[in-house]
Amino acid sequence: MLIIILKILIPFLIIFNMIPFLIWLERKGSAYIQDRHGPNRAAFFGIRLGGMLHSLADVLKLITKEDIIPLHVHKPFYLLAPFLALTVACVTYAVVPFAHPIEINGEPFTFQAADLNVGILYILAMASLGVYGVMLAGWSSNNKYSLLGGVRSSAQMLSYEIAMGLSLISVLMVGGSLELNNLVISQGATPWSWNFLTQPVAFFLFTTAAFAETNRNPFDLPEGESELVAGYHTEYSSMKFAMFFMAEYAHVIMASALIALLFFGGWQVPLMSTDFLREQAGLGLYILLLAHGILFMVAGIFLLTWFKKGKYGDLRDYEVLVWGIPLVLAGLGLSLYTLLHGSFDLTPLGSQIFAAVVQFMTFMAKILFFCWFFIWIRWTLPRFRYDQLMGLGWKVMLPLGLMNLAVTGIILLMR
Amino acid sequence: MIITLKKKKLTFLQKIYIFEVVRGLMITMGHLIRNLTHPSRMMTVNFPEETKPIPKTHRSEHRLMLRPDGSIRCTACMLCQTVCPAYCIHIEAAEGAIPEKEKYPKAFTIDLLRCVYCGYCVEACPCDAIRMDTGKLVDACYKREDFIKDIDYLKANHPKGLNPISEAIY
Ligand code: SF4
Ligand code: SF4
C-alpha cells in the first residue's frame, strides 16, 4: 500500500516541482533569446537565485490574491473548468515508466504508478479530455473572447488529434505493443534504433501535433492575446488562472515525456543496455560520481567567471560566489573521494537500483531537453493564422500521416 | 491606384518549413549562448543601478536660480505661467524691498503631475530664473500632494556640481 502511494506521489511531486522551474526557464530563456536580462528583482535577504525567486513570489501572489468571480458567468461550469484542466493534465503521468522494471526477492517491481497494458491509449484519452477544461472555461465565461478561444481550442484539438493518432499508429506497428514499457524496450539501447530515426515522419507529425495539443506557440490560438485578450481564461483570476497556467506546463511536461518515450528511447541510456548497466554497476557508480564532481566544478567555475566586483554595487555581486565556490568545493571533494575510494562493490539488488537510478536520470534529462525545446520553439516561431493552422492540420499532416502509415505497413510486410 | 504586392516565391526547401524552423532555432540559440557567455554585452541596462549618461540638452525637474547675493532671480513677471501649456505653474507676486527689483514671487508652485516637461517656461523666462537641468527624471512619492513642488523646494533644487547662481544681466 505504502509503495503504491509512494509510486503515485513521487512522480507527481517531481512533475509539480518542475512547473516553477519551467516557468523560470521560460522567462530566463526567453529573455536571453531576446537579448534581455529577464527577471532578477525578487530577492530574499539579497539572494536572487538568478530570478528563480520570482516563481515563488508568483505563487504567493496568486494564492493570496482576491478571487473574482464575474456576475455574468455560468457558475458551476466556471468553477469546474480549471479543476478539470489541471486534474486531467496531472493524471496522465500515471502510466509513464521511469526506469526498467527490477526484481526484488523474485517479485517484479515497476517504476510506474499503474502498469496498464494499454498505457498509450490511456494517455491519449486523458490528454484529449483536456479540451473540456478549455471549452468549459470559454463557454461558461459568457464572454465572446473566451467563447472564441474555447471554440478555437476544440477545433484545433480535434484536427490535430487525428494526425497525432495516425503518427502514433505507425509507431505502435513498429513497436508491436500498447504498453509504454514494452515500447521503450523494443527501441533498444542504441540511439540509431530509436524511433525518431526509424519513423522520422511520425516523429515530426507527433511533435507538431503535441505542440497543438498543449496549446503552445506556434499553435496558441486559444489564448491568442493579440486577438482574444487572453482567450479562454480571460475571466479567470488568482488561483484559478494559476491552475490553467499550471495545467499548460503539466501538459508540456507530459508531451515531452511522451516524445521521449515514443521516439527517443524513454529511459534507455544511450549505448548502455540494462544488462550492461547492471553488470558494470560498481564501475558505473565510480564514473557517475566522478562525472558529477567534474560537472559541479565546471558549473561552479562558469559561475565564477560571471563575478565582477562592483558590477551592481550591492549584495548581488557576491551571489555568484555564494553559489560558485561551494559548487567547486563540492565537485572537488566528490571527485577526490571517488578517486581515492576506487571502484565500488554492489550487491545484485544494489546494482539493479543503480541501473534504475541512471535510467531515471537519463529519462529526466530527456524530458527536460524537450521541455526546453517547447520553450525554445515558442520564442522562435510566430503564431499561425487560423486558416493556416487548419490548412496544415487537414491538408498536410493528415495525408502525410496516412502515407506514413501505408509505407510503414508495406515495409513491415516485406520484412 | 491599385498596387499589387508580389509575393516572394518560396523554394521547395522553404516550403516544407522544417529546415527554416531549424534555421530560426539556430538563430535564437546563437543569441542565447552569446548572452549566457557574455552577459555584460547585453544591450539592456540594469536601470536603477546602472544609468546611461543623459544628453546635455535634456529637460528634467525644474530649479529656480539665484542672484550672486543669494536672492531669487525670478521677478514674478508671469511669462512662464502664461506660456505653460499645462497650466501647472502658480505664481503669487509680492512687492520687493530693493528698488531695482520691485517684484518677487511669494509663492511659486509647479504641479509636476500636470507638467509635460515641454521646457516652454525656460524659453519664456527673460531673466534665466528657471532652468530644467537638474537631471532628476524619476520622481516617486507616496501622495499626490508631494508632487506639487513649492518655492522652497525649487529654490534649493540644485544638484551637486551645478552652480545655483546665474550671472545674467537682469
Ligand atoms: S515644462 Fe512646460 S508644462 Fe512644465 S512647467 Fe514648464 S511650461 Fe509648464
Ligand atoms: S520664472 Fe522667469 S518667466 Fe517665470 S515669473 Fe519668474 S522671471 Fe518670469
Coordinates of C-alpha atoms in Angstrom, one line a residue, chain A residues 20-354:
Chain A
P20 CA 8.1 26.6 -11.2
F21 CA 11.4 25.6 -12.6
L22 CA 9.9 25.5 -16.1
I23 CA 8.4 28.9 -15.6
W24 CA 11.8 30.2 -14.6
L25 CA 13.4 28.5 -17.6
E26 CA 10.8 30.1 -19.9
R27 CA 11.3 33.6 -18.5
K28 CA 15.0 33.5 -18.3
G29 CA 15.4 31.6 -21.6
S30 CA 13.1 34.0 -23.5
A31 CA 14.9 36.9 -22.0
Y32 CA 18.3 35.6 -23.2
I33 CA 16.9 34.8 -26.6
Q34 CA 15.7 38.3 -26.9
D35 CA 18.8 40.0 -25.5
R36 CA 17.2 40.9 -22.3
H37 CA 18.2 40.2 -18.7
G38 CA 15.0 38.6 -17.6
P39 CA 13.6 38.5 -14.1
N40 CA 16.2 39.5 -11.5
R41 CA 14.5 41.6 -8.9
A42 CA 12.7 39.4 -6.4
A43 CA 15.2 38.9 -3.5
F44 CA 15.3 37.0 -0.3
F45 CA 17.9 38.6 2.0
G46 CA 19.7 39.8 -1.0
I47 CA 19.9 36.4 -2.7
R48 CA 18.1 36.4 -6.0
L49 CA 19.0 33.0 -7.5
G50 CA 19.1 34.5 -10.9
G51 CA 15.3 35.3 -10.9
M52 CA 14.2 31.9 -9.7
L53 CA 12.6 33.5 -6.7
H54 CA 10.1 35.2 -9.0
S55 CA 8.3 31.8 -9.3
L56 CA 8.0 31.7 -5.6
A57 CA 6.8 35.3 -5.4
D58 CA 4.3 34.4 -8.1
V59 CA 2.9 31.5 -6.1
L60 CA 2.5 33.7 -3.0
K61 CA 0.9 36.4 -5.0
L62 CA -1.6 34.1 -6.9
I63 CA -2.6 32.3 -3.7
T64 CA -3.3 35.4 -1.7
K65 CA -4.9 37.4 -4.5
E66 CA -8.6 38.2 -4.4
D67 CA -10.6 35.6 -6.3
I68 CA -13.0 37.5 -8.6
I69 CA -16.0 35.6 -10.0
P70 CA -17.8 37.9 -12.5
L71 CA -21.6 38.1 -12.1
H72 CA -22.3 37.0 -15.7
V73 CA -20.6 33.7 -15.7
H74 CA -22.3 30.3 -15.5
K75 CA -21.0 29.4 -12.1
P76 CA -20.9 25.6 -11.8
F77 CA -19.0 25.2 -15.1
Y78 CA -16.9 28.3 -14.4
L79 CA -15.7 26.7 -11.2
L80 CA -15.3 23.3 -12.6
A81 CA -13.2 24.2 -15.7
P82 CA -9.8 25.0 -14.0
F83 CA -10.0 21.9 -11.8
L84 CA -10.8 19.8 -14.8
A85 CA -7.9 21.2 -16.8
L86 CA -5.4 20.6 -14.0
T87 CA -6.6 17.2 -13.0
V88 CA -6.6 15.9 -16.5
A89 CA -3.1 17.2 -17.0
C90 CA -1.9 15.6 -13.8
V91 CA -3.4 12.1 -14.1
T92 CA -1.7 11.2 -17.4
Y93 CA 1.7 10.7 -15.8
A94 CA 0.4 7.6 -14.0
V95 CA 1.4 5.2 -16.8
V96 CA 4.8 6.7 -17.6
P97 CA 7.6 4.2 -16.9
F98 CA 10.6 5.9 -15.3
A99 CA 13.1 3.0 -15.5
H100 CA 13.4 -0.7 -16.4
P101 CA 11.4 -2.8 -14.0
I102 CA 13.6 -4.5 -11.4
E103 CA 13.2 -7.7 -9.3
I104 CA 13.0 -7.6 -5.5
N105 CA 13.1 -11.0 -3.9
G106 CA 11.9 -12.5 -7.1
E107 CA 8.9 -10.2 -7.5
P108 CA 8.8 -7.7 -10.3
F109 CA 8.8 -4.0 -9.3
T110 CA 7.8 -1.4 -12.0
F111 CA 8.7 2.2 -11.8
Q112 CA 5.3 3.5 -12.9
A113 CA 2.2 4.2 -10.9
A114 CA -0.1 2.0 -12.9
D115 CA 1.2 -0.7 -15.2
L116 CA -1.6 -0.6 -17.8
N117 CA -1.3 -2.8 -20.8
V118 CA -3.0 -0.1 -22.9
G119 CA -0.9 2.7 -21.4
I120 CA -0.6 4.8 -24.5
L121 CA -4.4 4.7 -25.1
Y122 CA -4.9 5.9 -21.5
I123 CA -2.6 8.8 -22.1
L124 CA -4.3 9.8 -25.3
A125 CA -7.8 9.5 -23.8
M126 CA -6.8 11.6 -20.8
A127 CA -4.9 14.2 -22.9
S128 CA -7.9 14.7 -25.2
L129 CA -10.1 15.2 -22.1
G130 CA -8.0 18.3 -21.6
V131 CA -10.0 20.1 -24.2
Y132 CA -13.1 20.0 -21.9
G133 CA -11.4 22.3 -19.4
V134 CA -10.6 24.8 -22.0
M135 CA -14.0 24.6 -23.7
L136 CA -16.0 24.8 -20.4
A137 CA -13.9 27.8 -19.4
G138 CA -14.6 29.5 -22.7
W139 CA -18.3 28.6 -22.7
S140 CA -19.1 29.4 -19.0
S141 CA -17.4 32.8 -19.1
N142 CA -20.2 34.2 -21.2
N143 CA -17.7 36.4 -23.0
K144 CA -17.2 36.5 -26.7
Y145 CA -13.4 36.4 -26.5
S146 CA -13.4 33.4 -24.1
L147 CA -16.0 31.6 -26.2
L148 CA -13.9 32.2 -29.4
G149 CA -10.9 30.8 -27.5
G150 CA -12.8 27.8 -26.4
V151 CA -14.2 27.1 -29.9
R152 CA -10.8 27.5 -31.5
S153 CA -9.2 25.2 -29.0
S154 CA -11.8 22.4 -29.6
A155 CA -11.4 22.7 -33.4
Q156 CA -7.7 22.7 -33.1
M157 CA -7.5 19.7 -30.8
L158 CA -9.9 17.7 -33.0
S159 CA -7.9 18.4 -36.1
Y160 CA -4.6 17.6 -34.6
E161 CA -5.6 14.6 -32.7
I162 CA -6.2 12.8 -35.9
A163 CA -2.7 13.5 -37.1
M164 CA -1.3 12.5 -33.7
G165 CA -3.2 9.3 -33.7
L166 CA -2.1 8.4 -37.2
S167 CA 1.5 9.1 -36.4
L168 CA 1.2 7.0 -33.3
I169 CA -0.3 4.0 -35.1
S170 CA 2.8 3.7 -37.2
V171 CA 5.0 3.8 -34.1
L172 CA 2.8 1.2 -32.4
M173 CA 3.1 -1.0 -35.5
V174 CA 6.9 -0.9 -35.3
G175 CA 6.9 -1.4 -31.5
G176 CA 4.2 -4.1 -31.5
S177 CA 2.7 -3.2 -28.2
L178 CA 0.4 -0.6 -26.5
E179 CA 2.4 -0.9 -23.2
L180 CA 4.8 2.0 -22.8
N181 CA 7.4 -0.1 -21.1
N182 CA 7.4 -2.6 -24.0
L183 CA 7.6 0.2 -26.5
V184 CA 10.7 1.5 -24.8
I185 CA 12.3 -1.9 -24.5
S186 CA 11.6 -2.6 -28.1
Q187 CA 13.5 0.5 -29.2
G188 CA 16.8 -0.9 -27.8
A189 CA 19.7 1.0 -26.2
T190 CA 21.4 2.2 -29.4
P191 CA 20.3 5.7 -30.5
W192 CA 20.1 4.7 -34.1
S193 CA 17.4 2.1 -33.4
W194 CA 15.2 4.7 -31.7
N195 CA 12.0 5.6 -33.4
F196 CA 12.9 9.1 -34.4
L197 CA 15.3 7.6 -37.0
T198 CA 13.1 4.6 -37.9
Q199 CA 10.0 6.8 -38.0
P200 CA 11.1 10.3 -38.8
V201 CA 7.8 11.4 -40.4
A202 CA 5.9 10.1 -37.5
F203 CA 8.2 12.0 -35.2
F204 CA 7.7 15.3 -36.9
L205 CA 3.9 14.8 -37.1
F206 CA 3.7 13.8 -33.5
T207 CA 5.8 16.7 -32.3
T208 CA 3.8 19.2 -34.2
A209 CA 0.6 17.7 -33.0
A210 CA 1.9 17.7 -29.5
F211 CA 2.5 21.4 -29.8
A212 CA -1.0 21.9 -30.9
E213 CA -2.4 19.7 -28.1
T214 CA -0.6 21.7 -25.4
N215 CA -1.8 25.0 -26.9
R216 CA 1.7 26.3 -27.1
N217 CA 3.1 28.7 -29.6
P218 CA 3.1 28.4 -32.7
F219 CA -0.4 26.9 -32.0
D220 CA -1.5 29.0 -29.1
L221 CA -4.6 30.4 -30.9
P222 CA -6.9 29.6 -28.0
E223 CA -5.1 32.2 -26.0
G224 CA -4.0 34.5 -28.8
E225 CA -3.5 37.6 -26.7
S226 CA -3.2 39.8 -29.7
E227 CA -6.7 39.0 -30.8
L228 CA -8.6 37.4 -27.9
V229 CA -7.3 39.3 -24.8
A230 CA -6.3 36.1 -23.1
G231 CA -8.6 33.6 -24.8
Y232 CA -10.4 31.1 -22.7
H233 CA -9.0 32.3 -19.4
T234 CA -9.9 36.0 -19.8
E235 CA -12.3 35.9 -17.0
Y236 CA -10.2 34.0 -14.5
S237 CA -8.1 35.5 -11.8
S238 CA -5.9 34.4 -8.9
M239 CA -5.5 30.7 -8.2
K240 CA -8.0 29.7 -10.9
F241 CA -5.9 31.4 -13.5
A242 CA -2.8 29.8 -12.0
M243 CA -4.4 26.4 -12.4
F244 CA -4.8 26.9 -16.1
F245 CA -1.2 28.1 -16.2
M246 CA 0.0 25.0 -14.3
A247 CA -2.1 22.8 -16.5
E248 CA -0.3 24.2 -19.5
Y249 CA 3.1 23.4 -18.1
A250 CA 1.9 20.0 -16.8
H251 CA 0.8 19.3 -20.4
V252 CA 4.2 20.4 -21.7
I253 CA 6.0 18.0 -19.3
M254 CA 3.6 15.2 -20.3
A255 CA 4.1 15.9 -24.0
S256 CA 7.9 16.0 -23.5
A257 CA 7.7 12.7 -21.6
L258 CA 5.7 11.1 -24.4
I259 CA 8.1 12.3 -27.1
A260 CA 11.0 11.0 -25.2
L261 CA 9.2 7.7 -24.5
L262 CA 7.9 7.0 -28.0
F263 CA 10.7 8.4 -30.2
F264 CA 13.9 8.8 -28.1
G265 CA 14.0 5.5 -26.2
G266 CA 12.4 6.6 -23.0
W267 CA 14.6 5.6 -20.1
Q268 CA 17.2 3.8 -22.3
V269 CA 20.7 5.1 -21.6
P270 CA 22.4 5.7 -25.0
L271 CA 24.6 2.7 -25.9
M272 CA 24.2 1.1 -22.5
S273 CA 21.6 -1.6 -22.1
T274 CA 20.0 -2.5 -18.8
D275 CA 22.1 -5.7 -18.5
F276 CA 25.3 -3.9 -19.2
L277 CA 24.5 -1.3 -16.6
R278 CA 23.7 -4.0 -14.0
E279 CA 26.9 -5.9 -14.8
Q280 CA 29.1 -2.8 -14.6
A281 CA 27.3 -1.2 -11.7
G282 CA 30.4 -0.8 -9.5
L283 CA 32.4 0.8 -12.2
G284 CA 29.4 2.8 -13.3
L285 CA 28.8 4.3 -9.9
Y286 CA 32.5 5.3 -9.9
I287 CA 32.3 7.0 -13.2
L288 CA 29.0 8.6 -12.4
L289 CA 30.2 10.2 -9.2
L290 CA 33.4 11.3 -10.9
A291 CA 31.4 12.9 -13.7
H292 CA 29.2 14.7 -11.2
G293 CA 32.2 16.0 -9.4
I294 CA 33.7 17.4 -12.7
L295 CA 30.3 18.7 -13.7
F296 CA 29.9 20.6 -10.4
M297 CA 33.3 22.0 -10.8
V298 CA 32.7 23.2 -14.4
A299 CA 29.4 24.7 -13.4
G300 CA 31.0 26.4 -10.4
I301 CA 33.9 27.8 -12.5
F302 CA 31.4 29.0 -15.1
L303 CA 29.5 30.9 -12.4
L304 CA 32.8 32.3 -11.1
T305 CA 33.6 33.8 -14.5
W306 CA 30.5 35.9 -14.1
F307 CA 32.0 37.6 -11.0
K308 CA 33.0 41.2 -11.4
K309 CA 33.5 43.4 -8.4
G310 CA 31.3 46.4 -8.3
K311 CA 29.1 45.2 -11.2
Y312 CA 25.9 46.2 -9.4
G313 CA 27.4 47.7 -6.3
D314 CA 25.3 45.6 -3.8
L315 CA 25.0 42.1 -2.4
R316 CA 24.2 40.7 -5.9
D317 CA 27.9 41.0 -6.8
Y318 CA 28.7 38.2 -4.4
E319 CA 25.8 35.9 -5.2
V320 CA 27.8 34.1 -7.9
L321 CA 30.5 33.5 -5.3
V322 CA 27.9 32.1 -2.8
W323 CA 26.9 29.5 -5.4
G324 CA 30.1 29.1 -7.3
I325 CA 32.5 28.4 -4.5
P326 CA 30.5 25.7 -2.8
L327 CA 29.9 24.1 -6.1
V328 CA 33.6 24.0 -7.0
L329 CA 34.4 22.7 -3.5
A330 CA 31.7 20.0 -3.6
G331 CA 32.8 19.0 -7.0
L332 CA 36.4 18.8 -5.9
G333 CA 35.5 16.8 -2.8
L334 CA 33.3 14.4 -4.7
S335 CA 36.0 13.7 -7.3
L336 CA 38.8 13.3 -4.8
Y337 CA 36.7 11.0 -2.7
T338 CA 35.7 8.9 -5.7
L339 CA 39.3 8.8 -7.0
L340 CA 40.6 7.6 -3.6
H341 CA 37.9 5.1 -3.0
G342 CA 38.2 3.4 -6.3
S343 CA 35.7 1.1 -7.8
F344 CA 32.6 0.2 -5.7
D345 CA 31.2 -3.3 -4.9
L346 CA 27.4 -3.5 -5.1
T347 CA 25.0 -6.3 -4.2
P348 CA 22.8 -7.6 -7.1
L349 CA 19.9 -5.6 -5.7
G350 CA 22.1 -2.5 -5.4
S351 CA 23.3 -2.9 -9.0
Q352 CA 19.7 -3.1 -10.1
I353 CA 18.8 0.0 -8.2
F354 CA 21.9 1.7 -9.6

